[in-house]
XYZ file of N, CA and C in Angstrom:
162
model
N 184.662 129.004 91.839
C 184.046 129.690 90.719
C 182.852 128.893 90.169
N 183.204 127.701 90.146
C 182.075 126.856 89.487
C 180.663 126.636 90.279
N 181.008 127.282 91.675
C 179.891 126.768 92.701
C 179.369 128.009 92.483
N 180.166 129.315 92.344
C 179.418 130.812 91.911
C 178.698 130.010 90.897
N 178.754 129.335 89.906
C 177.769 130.052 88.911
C 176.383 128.969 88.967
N 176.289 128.315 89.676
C 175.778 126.960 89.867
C 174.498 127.837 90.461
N 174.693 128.365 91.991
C 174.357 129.737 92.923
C 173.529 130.008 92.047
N 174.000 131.508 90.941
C 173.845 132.443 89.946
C 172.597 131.524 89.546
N 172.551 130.176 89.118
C 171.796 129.506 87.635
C 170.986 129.370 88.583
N 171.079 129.081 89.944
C 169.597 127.872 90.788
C 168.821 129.677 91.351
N 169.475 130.813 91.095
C 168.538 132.387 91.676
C 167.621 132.607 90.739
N 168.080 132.431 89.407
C 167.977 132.912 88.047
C 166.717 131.694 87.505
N 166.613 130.537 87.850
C 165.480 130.043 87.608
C 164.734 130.335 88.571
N 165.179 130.352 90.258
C 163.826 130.219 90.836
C 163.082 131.763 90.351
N 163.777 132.787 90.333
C 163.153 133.855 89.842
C 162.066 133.563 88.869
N 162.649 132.957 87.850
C 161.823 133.144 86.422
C 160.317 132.519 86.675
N 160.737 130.984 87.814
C 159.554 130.513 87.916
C 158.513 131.105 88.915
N 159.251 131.803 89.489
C 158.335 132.594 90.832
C 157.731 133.784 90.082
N 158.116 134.374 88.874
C 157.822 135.226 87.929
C 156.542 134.780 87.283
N 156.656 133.733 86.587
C 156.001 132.864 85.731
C 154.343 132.643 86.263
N 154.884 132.127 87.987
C 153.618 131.915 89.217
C 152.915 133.130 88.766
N 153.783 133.845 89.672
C 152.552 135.003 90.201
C 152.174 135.753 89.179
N 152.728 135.773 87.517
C 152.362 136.822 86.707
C 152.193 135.969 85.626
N 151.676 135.189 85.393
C 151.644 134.408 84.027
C 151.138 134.787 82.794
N 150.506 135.951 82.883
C 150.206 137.013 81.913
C 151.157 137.936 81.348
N 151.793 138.275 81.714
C 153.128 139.477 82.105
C 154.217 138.523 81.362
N 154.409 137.728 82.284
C 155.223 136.391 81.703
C 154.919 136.018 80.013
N 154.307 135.927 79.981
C 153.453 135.106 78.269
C 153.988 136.764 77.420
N 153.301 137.454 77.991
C 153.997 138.677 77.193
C 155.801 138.430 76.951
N 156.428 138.839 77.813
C 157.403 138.474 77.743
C 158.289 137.656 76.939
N 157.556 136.481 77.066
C 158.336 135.932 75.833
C 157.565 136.011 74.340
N 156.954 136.108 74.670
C 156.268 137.141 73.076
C 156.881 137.645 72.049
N 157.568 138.862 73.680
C 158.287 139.822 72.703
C 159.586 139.563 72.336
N 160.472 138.504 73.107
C 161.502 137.524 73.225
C 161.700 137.461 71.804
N 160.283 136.182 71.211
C 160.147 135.782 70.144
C 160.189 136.619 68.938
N 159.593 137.885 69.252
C 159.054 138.587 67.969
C 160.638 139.503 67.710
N 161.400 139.363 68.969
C 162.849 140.156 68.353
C 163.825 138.997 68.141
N 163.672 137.726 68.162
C 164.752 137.125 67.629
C 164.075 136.644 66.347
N 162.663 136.736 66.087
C 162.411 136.530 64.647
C 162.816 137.677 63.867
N 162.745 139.429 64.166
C 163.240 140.055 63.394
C 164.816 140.091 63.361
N 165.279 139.732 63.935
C 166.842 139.522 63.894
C 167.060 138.516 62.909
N 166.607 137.266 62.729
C 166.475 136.166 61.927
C 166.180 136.914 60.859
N 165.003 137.375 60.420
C 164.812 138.233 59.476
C 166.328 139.213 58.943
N 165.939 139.843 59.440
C 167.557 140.916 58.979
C 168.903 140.391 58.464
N 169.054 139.321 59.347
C 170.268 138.231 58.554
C 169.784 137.788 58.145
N 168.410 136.936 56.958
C 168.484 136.648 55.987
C 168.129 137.922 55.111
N 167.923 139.251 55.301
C 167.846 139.927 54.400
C 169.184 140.300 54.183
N 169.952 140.435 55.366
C 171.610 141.137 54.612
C 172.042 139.811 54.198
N 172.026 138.380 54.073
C 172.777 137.652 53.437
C 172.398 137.822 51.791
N 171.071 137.658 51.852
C 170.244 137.640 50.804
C 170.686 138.915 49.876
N 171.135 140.374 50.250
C 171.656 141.413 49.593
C 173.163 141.377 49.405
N 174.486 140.210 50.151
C 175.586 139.908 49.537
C 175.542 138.845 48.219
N 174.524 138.111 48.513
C 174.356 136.962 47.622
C 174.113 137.955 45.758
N 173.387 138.810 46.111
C 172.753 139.745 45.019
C 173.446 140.797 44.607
């Protein structure tokens, strides 16, 4: 099992970086938008904490 996921992790980077190569535009987007939905998520839990607190 442990060698499955070892496998899984060494596909899953070379992808990202073979991604990264040939599209580094596409790529940059990508985590962009990565960013811009775990900042509104961040956002939202401090707005619903911020509305139990109140």
């Amino acid at each position: 099992m442990a060698q499955t996921k070892k496998i899984a992790l060494y596909v899953v980077i070379v992808f990202v970086l073979y991604t990264i190569i040939t599209s580094p535009d596409r790529a940059a987007d990508l985590v962009q938008v990565g960013f811009e939905g775990i900042s509104s998520a961040a956002k939202g839990v401090g707005e619903f904490m911020t509305a139990l607190v109140n």
